[in-house]
Coordinates of C-alpha atoms and ligand atoms in Angstrom, one line a residue:
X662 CA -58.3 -15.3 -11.5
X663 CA -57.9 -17.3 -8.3
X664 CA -56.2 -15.3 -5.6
X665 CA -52.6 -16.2 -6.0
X666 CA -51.1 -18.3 -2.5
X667 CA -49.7 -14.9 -1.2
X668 CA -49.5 -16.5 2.5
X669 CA -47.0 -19.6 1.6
X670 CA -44.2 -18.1 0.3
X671 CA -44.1 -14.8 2.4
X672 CA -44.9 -16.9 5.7
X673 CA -41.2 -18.9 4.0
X674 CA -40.0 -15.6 3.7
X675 CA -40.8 -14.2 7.0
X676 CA -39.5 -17.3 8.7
X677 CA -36.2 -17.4 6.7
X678 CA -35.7 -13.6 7.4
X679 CA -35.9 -14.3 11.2
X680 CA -33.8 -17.1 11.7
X681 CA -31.3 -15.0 9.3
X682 CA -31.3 -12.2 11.2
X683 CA -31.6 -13.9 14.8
X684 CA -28.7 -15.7 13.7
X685 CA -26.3 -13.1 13.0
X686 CA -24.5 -12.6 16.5
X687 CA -23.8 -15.9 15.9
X688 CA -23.2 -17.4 12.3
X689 CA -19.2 -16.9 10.5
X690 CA -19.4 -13.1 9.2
X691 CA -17.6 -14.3 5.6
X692 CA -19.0 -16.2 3.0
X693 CA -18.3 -19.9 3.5
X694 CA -19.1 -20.8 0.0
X695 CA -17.0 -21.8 -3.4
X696 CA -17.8 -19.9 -6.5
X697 CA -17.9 -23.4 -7.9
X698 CA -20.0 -24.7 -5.0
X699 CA -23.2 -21.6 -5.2
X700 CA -22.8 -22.2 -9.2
X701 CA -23.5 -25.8 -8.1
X702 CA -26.2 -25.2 -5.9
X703 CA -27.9 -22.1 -7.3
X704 CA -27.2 -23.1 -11.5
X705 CA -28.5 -25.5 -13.6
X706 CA -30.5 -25.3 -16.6
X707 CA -33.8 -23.0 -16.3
X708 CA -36.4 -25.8 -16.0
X709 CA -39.3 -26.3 -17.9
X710 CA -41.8 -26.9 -15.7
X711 CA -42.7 -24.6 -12.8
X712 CA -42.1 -25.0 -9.2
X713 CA -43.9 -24.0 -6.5
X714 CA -43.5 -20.7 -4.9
X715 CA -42.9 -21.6 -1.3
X716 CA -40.3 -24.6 -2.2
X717 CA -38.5 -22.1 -4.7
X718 CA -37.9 -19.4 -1.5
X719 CA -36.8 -22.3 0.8
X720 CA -34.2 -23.9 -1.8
X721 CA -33.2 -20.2 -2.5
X722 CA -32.4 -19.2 0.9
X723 CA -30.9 -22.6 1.8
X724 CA -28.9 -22.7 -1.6
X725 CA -27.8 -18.7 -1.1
X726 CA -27.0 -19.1 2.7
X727 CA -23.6 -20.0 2.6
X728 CA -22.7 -17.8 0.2
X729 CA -24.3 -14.8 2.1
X730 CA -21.8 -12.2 3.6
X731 CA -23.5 -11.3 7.3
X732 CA -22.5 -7.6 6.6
X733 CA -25.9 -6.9 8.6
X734 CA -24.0 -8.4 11.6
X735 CA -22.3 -6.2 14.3
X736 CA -18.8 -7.4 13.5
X737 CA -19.1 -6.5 9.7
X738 CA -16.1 -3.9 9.7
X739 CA -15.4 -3.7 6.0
X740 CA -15.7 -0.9 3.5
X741 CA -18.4 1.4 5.0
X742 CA -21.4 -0.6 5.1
X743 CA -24.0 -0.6 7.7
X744 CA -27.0 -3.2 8.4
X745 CA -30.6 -2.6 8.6
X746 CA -32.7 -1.5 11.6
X747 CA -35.8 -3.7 11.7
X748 CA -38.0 -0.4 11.0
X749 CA -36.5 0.1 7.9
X750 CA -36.4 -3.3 7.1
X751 CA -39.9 -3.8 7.1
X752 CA -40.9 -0.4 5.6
X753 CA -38.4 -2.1 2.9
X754 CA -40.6 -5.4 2.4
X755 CA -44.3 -3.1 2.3
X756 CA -42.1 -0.9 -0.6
X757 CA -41.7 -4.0 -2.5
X758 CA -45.6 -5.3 -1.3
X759 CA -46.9 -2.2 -2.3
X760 CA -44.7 -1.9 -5.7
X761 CA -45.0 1.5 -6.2
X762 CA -43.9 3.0 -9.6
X763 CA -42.7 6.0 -7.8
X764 CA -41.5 8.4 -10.5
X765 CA -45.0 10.4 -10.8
X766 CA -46.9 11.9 -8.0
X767 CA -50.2 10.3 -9.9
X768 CA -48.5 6.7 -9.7
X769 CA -48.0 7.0 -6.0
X770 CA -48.8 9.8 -4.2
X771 CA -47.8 8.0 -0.8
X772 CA -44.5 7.6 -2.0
X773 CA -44.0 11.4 -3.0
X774 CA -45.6 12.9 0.1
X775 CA -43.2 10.6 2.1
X776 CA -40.3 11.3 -0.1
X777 CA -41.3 15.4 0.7
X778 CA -41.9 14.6 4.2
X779 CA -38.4 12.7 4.6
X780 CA -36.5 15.4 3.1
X781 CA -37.6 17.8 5.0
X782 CA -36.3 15.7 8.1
X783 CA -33.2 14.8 6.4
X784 CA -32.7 18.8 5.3
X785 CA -33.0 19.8 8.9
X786 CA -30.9 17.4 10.5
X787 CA -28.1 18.1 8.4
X788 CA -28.8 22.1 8.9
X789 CA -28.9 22.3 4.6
X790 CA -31.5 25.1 3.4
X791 CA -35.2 24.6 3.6
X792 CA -35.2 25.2 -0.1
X793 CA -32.8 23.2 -1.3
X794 CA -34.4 19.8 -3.5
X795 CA -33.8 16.5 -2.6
X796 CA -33.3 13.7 -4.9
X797 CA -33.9 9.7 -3.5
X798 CA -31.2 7.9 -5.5
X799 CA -29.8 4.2 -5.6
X800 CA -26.3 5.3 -4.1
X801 CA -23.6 8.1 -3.7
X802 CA -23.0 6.8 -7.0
X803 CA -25.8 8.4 -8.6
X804 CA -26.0 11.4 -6.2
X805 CA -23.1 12.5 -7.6
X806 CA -24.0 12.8 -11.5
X807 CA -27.6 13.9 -10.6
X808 CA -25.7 17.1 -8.3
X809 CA -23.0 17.0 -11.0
X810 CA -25.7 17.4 -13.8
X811 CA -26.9 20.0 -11.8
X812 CA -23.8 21.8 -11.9
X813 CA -23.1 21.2 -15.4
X814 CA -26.0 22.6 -16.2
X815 CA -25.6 25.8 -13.9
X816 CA -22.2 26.9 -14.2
X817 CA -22.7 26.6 -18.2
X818 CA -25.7 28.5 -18.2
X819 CA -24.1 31.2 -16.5
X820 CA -21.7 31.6 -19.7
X821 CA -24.3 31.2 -21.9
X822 CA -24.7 27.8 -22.6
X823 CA -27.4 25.2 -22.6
X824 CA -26.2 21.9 -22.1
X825 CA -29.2 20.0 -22.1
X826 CA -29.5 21.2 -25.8
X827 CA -26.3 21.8 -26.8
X828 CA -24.6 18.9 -25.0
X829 CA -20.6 19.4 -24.3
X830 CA -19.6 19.5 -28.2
X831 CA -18.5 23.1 -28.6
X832 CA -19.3 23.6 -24.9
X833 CA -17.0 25.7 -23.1
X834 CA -14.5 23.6 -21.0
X835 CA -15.9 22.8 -17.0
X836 CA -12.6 22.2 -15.1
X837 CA -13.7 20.3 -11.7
X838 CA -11.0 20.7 -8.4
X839 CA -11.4 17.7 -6.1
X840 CA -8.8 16.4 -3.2
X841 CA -6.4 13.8 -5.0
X842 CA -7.5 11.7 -2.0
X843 CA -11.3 12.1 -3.1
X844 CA -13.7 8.9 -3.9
X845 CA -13.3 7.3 -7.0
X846 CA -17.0 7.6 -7.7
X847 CA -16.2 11.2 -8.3
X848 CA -14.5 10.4 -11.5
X849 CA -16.9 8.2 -12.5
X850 CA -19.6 10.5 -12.4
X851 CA -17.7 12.9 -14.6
X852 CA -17.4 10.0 -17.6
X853 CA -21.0 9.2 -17.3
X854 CA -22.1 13.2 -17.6
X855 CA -19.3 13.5 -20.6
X856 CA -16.9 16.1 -19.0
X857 CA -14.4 13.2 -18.5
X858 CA -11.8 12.7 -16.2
X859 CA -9.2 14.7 -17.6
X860 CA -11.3 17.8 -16.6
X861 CA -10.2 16.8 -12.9
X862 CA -7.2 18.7 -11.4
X863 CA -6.2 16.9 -8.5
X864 CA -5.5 19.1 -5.3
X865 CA -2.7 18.3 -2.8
X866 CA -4.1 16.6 0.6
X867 CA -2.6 16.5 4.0
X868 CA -1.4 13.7 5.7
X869 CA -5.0 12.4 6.6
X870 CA -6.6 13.0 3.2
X871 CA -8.0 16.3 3.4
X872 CA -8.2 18.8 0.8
X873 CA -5.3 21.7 1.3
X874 CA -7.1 25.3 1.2
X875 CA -4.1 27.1 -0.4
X876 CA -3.8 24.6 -2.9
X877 CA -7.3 25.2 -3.7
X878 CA -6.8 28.4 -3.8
X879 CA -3.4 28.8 -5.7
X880 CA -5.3 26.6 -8.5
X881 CA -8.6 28.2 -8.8
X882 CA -6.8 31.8 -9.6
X883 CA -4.7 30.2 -12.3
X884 CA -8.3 29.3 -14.1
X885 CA -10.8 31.3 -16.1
X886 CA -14.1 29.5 -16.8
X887 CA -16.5 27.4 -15.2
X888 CA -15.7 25.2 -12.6
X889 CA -17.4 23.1 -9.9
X890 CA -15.6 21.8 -6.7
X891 CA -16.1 18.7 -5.1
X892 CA -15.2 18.6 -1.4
X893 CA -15.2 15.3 0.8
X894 CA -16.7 14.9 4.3
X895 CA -15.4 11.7 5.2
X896 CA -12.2 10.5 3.9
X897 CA -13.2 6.3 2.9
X898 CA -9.9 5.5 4.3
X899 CA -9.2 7.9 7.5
X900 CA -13.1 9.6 7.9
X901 CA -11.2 13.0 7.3
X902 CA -13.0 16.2 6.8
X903 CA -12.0 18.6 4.4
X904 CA -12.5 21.9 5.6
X905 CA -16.1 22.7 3.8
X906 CA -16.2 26.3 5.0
X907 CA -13.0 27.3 3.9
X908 CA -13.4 26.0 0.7
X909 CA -16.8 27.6 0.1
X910 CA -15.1 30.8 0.5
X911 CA -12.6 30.3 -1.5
X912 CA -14.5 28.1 -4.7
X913 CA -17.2 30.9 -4.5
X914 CA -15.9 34.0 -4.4
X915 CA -13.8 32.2 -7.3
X916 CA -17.9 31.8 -8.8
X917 CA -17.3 28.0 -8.9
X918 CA -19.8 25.3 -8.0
X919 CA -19.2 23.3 -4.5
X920 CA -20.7 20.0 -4.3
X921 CA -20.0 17.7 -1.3
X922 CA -19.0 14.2 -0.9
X923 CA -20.3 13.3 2.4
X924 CA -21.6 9.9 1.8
X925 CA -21.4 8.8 5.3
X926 CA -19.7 12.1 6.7
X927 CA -22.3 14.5 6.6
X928 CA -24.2 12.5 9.1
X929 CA -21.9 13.7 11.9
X930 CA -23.9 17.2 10.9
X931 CA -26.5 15.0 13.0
X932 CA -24.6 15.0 15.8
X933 CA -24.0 17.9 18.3
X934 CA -20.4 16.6 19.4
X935 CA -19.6 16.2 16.1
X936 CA -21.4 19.3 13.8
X937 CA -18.2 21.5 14.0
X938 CA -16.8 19.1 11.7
X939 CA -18.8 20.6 9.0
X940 CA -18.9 23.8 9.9
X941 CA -20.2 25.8 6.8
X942 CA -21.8 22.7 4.9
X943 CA -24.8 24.7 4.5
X944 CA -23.1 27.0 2.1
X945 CA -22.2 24.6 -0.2
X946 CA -24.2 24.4 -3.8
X947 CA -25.3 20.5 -3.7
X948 CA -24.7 17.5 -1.5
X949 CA -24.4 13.7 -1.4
X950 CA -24.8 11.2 1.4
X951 CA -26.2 7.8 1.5
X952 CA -28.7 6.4 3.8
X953 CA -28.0 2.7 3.3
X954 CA -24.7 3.5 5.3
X955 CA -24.7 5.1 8.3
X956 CA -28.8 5.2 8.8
X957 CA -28.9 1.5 8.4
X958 CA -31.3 1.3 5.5
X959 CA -31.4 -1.5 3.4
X960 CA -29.6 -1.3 -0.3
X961 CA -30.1 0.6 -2.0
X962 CA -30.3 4.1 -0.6
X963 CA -28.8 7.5 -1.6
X964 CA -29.5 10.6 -1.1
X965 CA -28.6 14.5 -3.5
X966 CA -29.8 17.8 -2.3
X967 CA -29.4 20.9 -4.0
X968 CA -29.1 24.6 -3.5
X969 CA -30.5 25.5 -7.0
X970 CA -33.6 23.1 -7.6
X971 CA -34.4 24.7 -11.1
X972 CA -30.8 23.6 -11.6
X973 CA -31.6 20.2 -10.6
X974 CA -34.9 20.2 -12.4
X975 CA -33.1 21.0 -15.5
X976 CA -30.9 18.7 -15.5
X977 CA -33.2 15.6 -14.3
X978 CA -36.5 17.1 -15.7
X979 CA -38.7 15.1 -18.0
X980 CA -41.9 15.3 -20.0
X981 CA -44.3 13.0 -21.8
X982 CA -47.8 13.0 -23.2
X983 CA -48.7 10.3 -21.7
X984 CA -47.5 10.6 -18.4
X985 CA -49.5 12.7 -15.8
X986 CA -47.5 15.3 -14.7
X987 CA -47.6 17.2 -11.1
X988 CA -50.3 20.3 -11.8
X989 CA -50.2 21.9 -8.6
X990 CA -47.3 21.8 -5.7
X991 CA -47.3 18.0 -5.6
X992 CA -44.0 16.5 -6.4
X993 CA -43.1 14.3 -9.3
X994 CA -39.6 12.3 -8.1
X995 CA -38.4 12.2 -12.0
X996 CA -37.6 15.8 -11.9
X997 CA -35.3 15.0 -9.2
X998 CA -33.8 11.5 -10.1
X999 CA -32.2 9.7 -13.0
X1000 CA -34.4 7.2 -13.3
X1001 CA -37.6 7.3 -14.8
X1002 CA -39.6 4.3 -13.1
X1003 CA -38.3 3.8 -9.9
X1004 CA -38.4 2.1 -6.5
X1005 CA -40.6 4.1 -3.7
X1006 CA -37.4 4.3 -1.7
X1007 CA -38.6 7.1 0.4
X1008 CA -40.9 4.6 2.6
X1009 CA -37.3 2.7 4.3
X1010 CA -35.8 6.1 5.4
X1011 CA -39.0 7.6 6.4
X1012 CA -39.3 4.9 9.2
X1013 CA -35.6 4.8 9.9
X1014 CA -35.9 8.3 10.8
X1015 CA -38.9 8.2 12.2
X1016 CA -38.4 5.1 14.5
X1017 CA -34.8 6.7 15.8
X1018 CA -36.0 10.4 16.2
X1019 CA -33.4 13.2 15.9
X1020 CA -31.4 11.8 19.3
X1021 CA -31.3 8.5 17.9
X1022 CA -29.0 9.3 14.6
X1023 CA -27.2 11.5 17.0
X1024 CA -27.1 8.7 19.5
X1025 CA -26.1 6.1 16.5
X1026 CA -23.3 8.2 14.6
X1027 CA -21.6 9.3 18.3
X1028 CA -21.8 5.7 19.2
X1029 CA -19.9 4.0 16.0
X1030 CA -17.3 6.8 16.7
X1031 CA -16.9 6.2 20.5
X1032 CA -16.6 2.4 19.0
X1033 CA -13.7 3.4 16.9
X1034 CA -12.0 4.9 19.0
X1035 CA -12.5 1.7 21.6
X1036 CA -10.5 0.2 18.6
X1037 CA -8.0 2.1 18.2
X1038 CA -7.1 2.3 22.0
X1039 CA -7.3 -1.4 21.9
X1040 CA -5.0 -1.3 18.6
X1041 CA -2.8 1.4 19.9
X1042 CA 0.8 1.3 18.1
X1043 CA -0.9 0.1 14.9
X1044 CA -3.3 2.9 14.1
X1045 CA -2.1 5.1 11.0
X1046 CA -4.8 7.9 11.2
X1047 CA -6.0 10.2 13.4
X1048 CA -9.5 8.8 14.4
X1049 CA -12.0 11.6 14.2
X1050 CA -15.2 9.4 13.2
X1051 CA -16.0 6.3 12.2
X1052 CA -13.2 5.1 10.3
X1053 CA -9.9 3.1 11.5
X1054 CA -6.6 2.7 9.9
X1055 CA -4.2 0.2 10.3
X1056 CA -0.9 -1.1 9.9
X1057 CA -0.2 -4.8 11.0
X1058 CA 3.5 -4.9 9.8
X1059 CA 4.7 -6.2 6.5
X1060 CA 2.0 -8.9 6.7
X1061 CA -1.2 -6.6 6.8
X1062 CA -2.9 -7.8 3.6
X1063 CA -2.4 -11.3 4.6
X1064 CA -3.2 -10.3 8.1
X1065 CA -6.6 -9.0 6.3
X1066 CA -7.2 -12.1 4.5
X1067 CA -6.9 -14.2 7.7
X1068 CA -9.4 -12.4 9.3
X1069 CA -12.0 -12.5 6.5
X1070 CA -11.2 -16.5 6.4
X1071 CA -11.7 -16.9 10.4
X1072 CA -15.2 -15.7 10.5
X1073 CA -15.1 -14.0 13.8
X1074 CA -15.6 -10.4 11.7
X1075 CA -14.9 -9.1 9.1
X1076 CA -12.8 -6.2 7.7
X1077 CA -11.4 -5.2 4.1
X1078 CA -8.1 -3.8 3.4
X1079 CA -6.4 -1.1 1.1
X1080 CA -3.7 1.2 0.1
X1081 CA -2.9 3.9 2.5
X1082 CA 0.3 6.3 1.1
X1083 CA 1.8 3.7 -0.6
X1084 CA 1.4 1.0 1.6
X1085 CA -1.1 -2.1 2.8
X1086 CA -3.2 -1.1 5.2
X1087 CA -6.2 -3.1 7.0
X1088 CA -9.7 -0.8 7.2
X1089 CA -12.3 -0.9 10.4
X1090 CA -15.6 1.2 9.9
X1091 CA -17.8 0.8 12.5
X1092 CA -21.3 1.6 10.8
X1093 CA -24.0 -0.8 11.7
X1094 CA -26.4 -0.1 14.3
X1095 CA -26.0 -3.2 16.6
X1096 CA -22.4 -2.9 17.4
X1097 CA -21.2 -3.0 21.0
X1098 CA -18.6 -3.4 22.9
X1099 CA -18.7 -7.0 23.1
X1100 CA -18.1 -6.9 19.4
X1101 CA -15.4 -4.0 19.2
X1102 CA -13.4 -6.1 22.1
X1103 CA -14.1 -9.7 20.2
X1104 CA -13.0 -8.1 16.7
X1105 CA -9.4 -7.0 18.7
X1106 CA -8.7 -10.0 20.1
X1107 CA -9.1 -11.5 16.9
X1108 CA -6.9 -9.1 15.1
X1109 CA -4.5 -9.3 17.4
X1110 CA -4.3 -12.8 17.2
X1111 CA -4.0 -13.8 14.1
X1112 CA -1.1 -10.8 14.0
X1113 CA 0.9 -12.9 16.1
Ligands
PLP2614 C1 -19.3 4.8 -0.2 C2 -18.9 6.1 -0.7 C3 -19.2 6.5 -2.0 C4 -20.1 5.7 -2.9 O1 -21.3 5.4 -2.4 P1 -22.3 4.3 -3.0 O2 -23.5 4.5 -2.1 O3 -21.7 3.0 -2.9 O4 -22.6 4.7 -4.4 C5 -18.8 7.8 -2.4 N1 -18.1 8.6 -1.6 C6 -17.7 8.2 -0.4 C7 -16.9 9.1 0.5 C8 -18.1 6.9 0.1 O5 -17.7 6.5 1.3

């Protein structure tokens, strides 16, 4: 076959990614686009006949544009969601050049050196065990019921059970003890691996979210059986800290399971000013955190670690005869991940960490908080939570989910609101590498603004 025109729609590509990303400081953070009007532009009947490749990238990117979201940009405040560092940005587009099929060491053994290599960083900058196993997932999402598995494998085994044969029919019961402030991907997980939601005793909070010891405690020695214990670094809404040590003692003495929540949390164990936050994380039994957060890695990019890795080869382990399984100490990712074929997502972290070094997550994570706090000062009066990361509260009076709506409309940033004890309350998270100042100051003049 004729070599395919490789150059034409990449050199589109590469142009339209540029003037996107040039743009960013500059273009309405919202989406300025209709459902009706991107059905318009992007719908239509599949057509017969082909188009060509560099035309079809153009119209995509000039029929998509308005309809884009500039979370990438340094005023994207909402949810937790950081951008991309151009490092990991390209090490994204060679991932999809080289399409690995990165499940089996055999397939790509690049992508599974890198994916050892990265881990290793990522074990040591969070201070977890050298031996604990590391998983490269799409999300916390998926962290969570690959460490859950994990522990639904392990604290059934140690009563005698083999859930990966038996299943939960018959089982005996897994009760799970999580913060009634904790992520709702936490319940999810537990429908996908079958121990359902009604296994999940709720434990009292404090005022900013975090899980109360005594509670914990007071609950765990009314129980008999195996139980796991989620704890949460990061509170979504407040960036609380539950206190990891304490509970370790207590949930393991108790011989239950601890797995962490620390999608973007655990990446102030990166941070000298910050580590005491998580004092005692290392103890804990398995652990979640994302890298397309606070790293700035494209979507999608999670991360599980585990204390136990023939735990979490049990659970994830698979076997085939025609597959090519790792013989020696080479690592196969599908003993490690849900998926089966997968996306080399190993390469995009790799160079985030490598291009920022150990003092450059450091440097990042303290300077999103020192940003946040900016805010608050700026916000003072309004602020409903004790700002001890990343993560800003607010309350803007009895018009604060209009007040959110107004602000998404305006363009200047962007920020997303929710339900904070009861009432509205408008969320800032300042994740994205590229936020300064400038932007913190333009965001609360803005705010304030449409307040008034
Ligand atoms: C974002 C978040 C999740 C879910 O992460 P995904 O990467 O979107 O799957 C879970 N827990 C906490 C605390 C989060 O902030």
């Amino acid at each position: 076959m004729e070599q395919p025109d490789w150059h034409g729609p990449l050199t589109e590509a590469y142009e339209q990614a540029t003037r996107f990303l040039t743009g960013l400081p500059s273009r309405p953070v919202g989406s300025r686009a209709s459902l009706s009007q991107l059905r318009a532009s992007l719908g239509g009947p599949l057509p017969a006949a082909g188009v060509d490749a560099r035309a079809v990238i153009a119209q995509l990117a000039s029929a998509a544009d308005p309809g884009i979201v500039a979370s990438p940009s340094g005023r994207f405040f909402g949810f937790v969601i950081g951008g991309a560092t151009p490092a990991a940005l390209a090490a994204d587009w060679l991932t999809a050049t080289w399409d690995q099929n990165a499940g089996l060491y055999a397939a790509g053994p690049a992508a599974a050196v890198v994916e050892e290599v990265a881990g290793g960083w990522l074990r040591d900058l969070f201070g977890l065990p050298a031996h604990a196993s590391v998983g490269f997932v799409t999300g916390a999402q998926m962290s969570h019921v690959t460490a859950l598995a994990a522990a639904r494998h392990e604290v059934l085994r140690r009563v005698g059970w083999d859930v990966e044969t038996g299943g939960l029919h018959g089982a005996p019961r897994i009760t799970v003890l999580a913060g009634a402030d904790r992520h709702s991907t936490i319940d999810r997980a537990l429908r996908f691996l079958g121990i359902g939601t009604a296994a999940l005793v709720p434990v009292k909070v404090d005022a900013e979210g975090r899980l109360i010891v005594d509670a914990l405690r007071e609950t765990l020695s009314s129980l008999d059986g195996p139980a796991i214990v989620c704890a949460q670094l990061g509170n979504v809404n407040t960036g609380a800290f539950d206190p990891i040590g304490e509970i370790c003692d207590v949930a393991q003495t108790a011989g239950a399971w601890v797995h962490v929540d620390g999608a973007f949390g655990l990446w102030a164990a990166a941070s000298p000013r910050l580590r005491h936050l998580v004092t005692g994380v290392e103890r804990a039994d398995s652990w979640t955190t994302d890298a397309h957060k606070w790293l700035n890695v494209p979507y999608d990019s999670g991360l599980v670690f585990c204390a136990h890795p023939a735990a979490h080869r049990a659970a994830m382990g698979v076997r085939a005869a025609y597959l090519v399984h790792a013989g020696g100490d080479e690592r196969d990712a599908l003993d490690y991940n849900p998926e089966f074929s997968r996306r080399a997502r190993g390469f995009p972290v790799y160079a985030a960490l490598r291009t920022l070094g150990r003092d450059g997550v450091s440097a990042l994570v303290d300077r999103c908080c020192a940003l946040a706090t900016r805010f608050a000062d700026r916000m003072s009066g309004h602020v409903l939570n004790d700002v001890v990361l990343n993560q800003v509260l607010l309350n803007l009076g009895p018009h604060t989910a209009d007040i959110v709506h107004r602000v998404q409309a305006e363009g200047t940033c962007w920020v997303s609101g929710t339900t904070w004890q009861g009432n509205p309350a408008m969320r800032f998270s300042v994740s994205n590498f590229t936020t300064d100042e400038s932007d913190i100051d333009l965001a609360a003049d803005t705010i304030l603004h449409l307040t008034t």
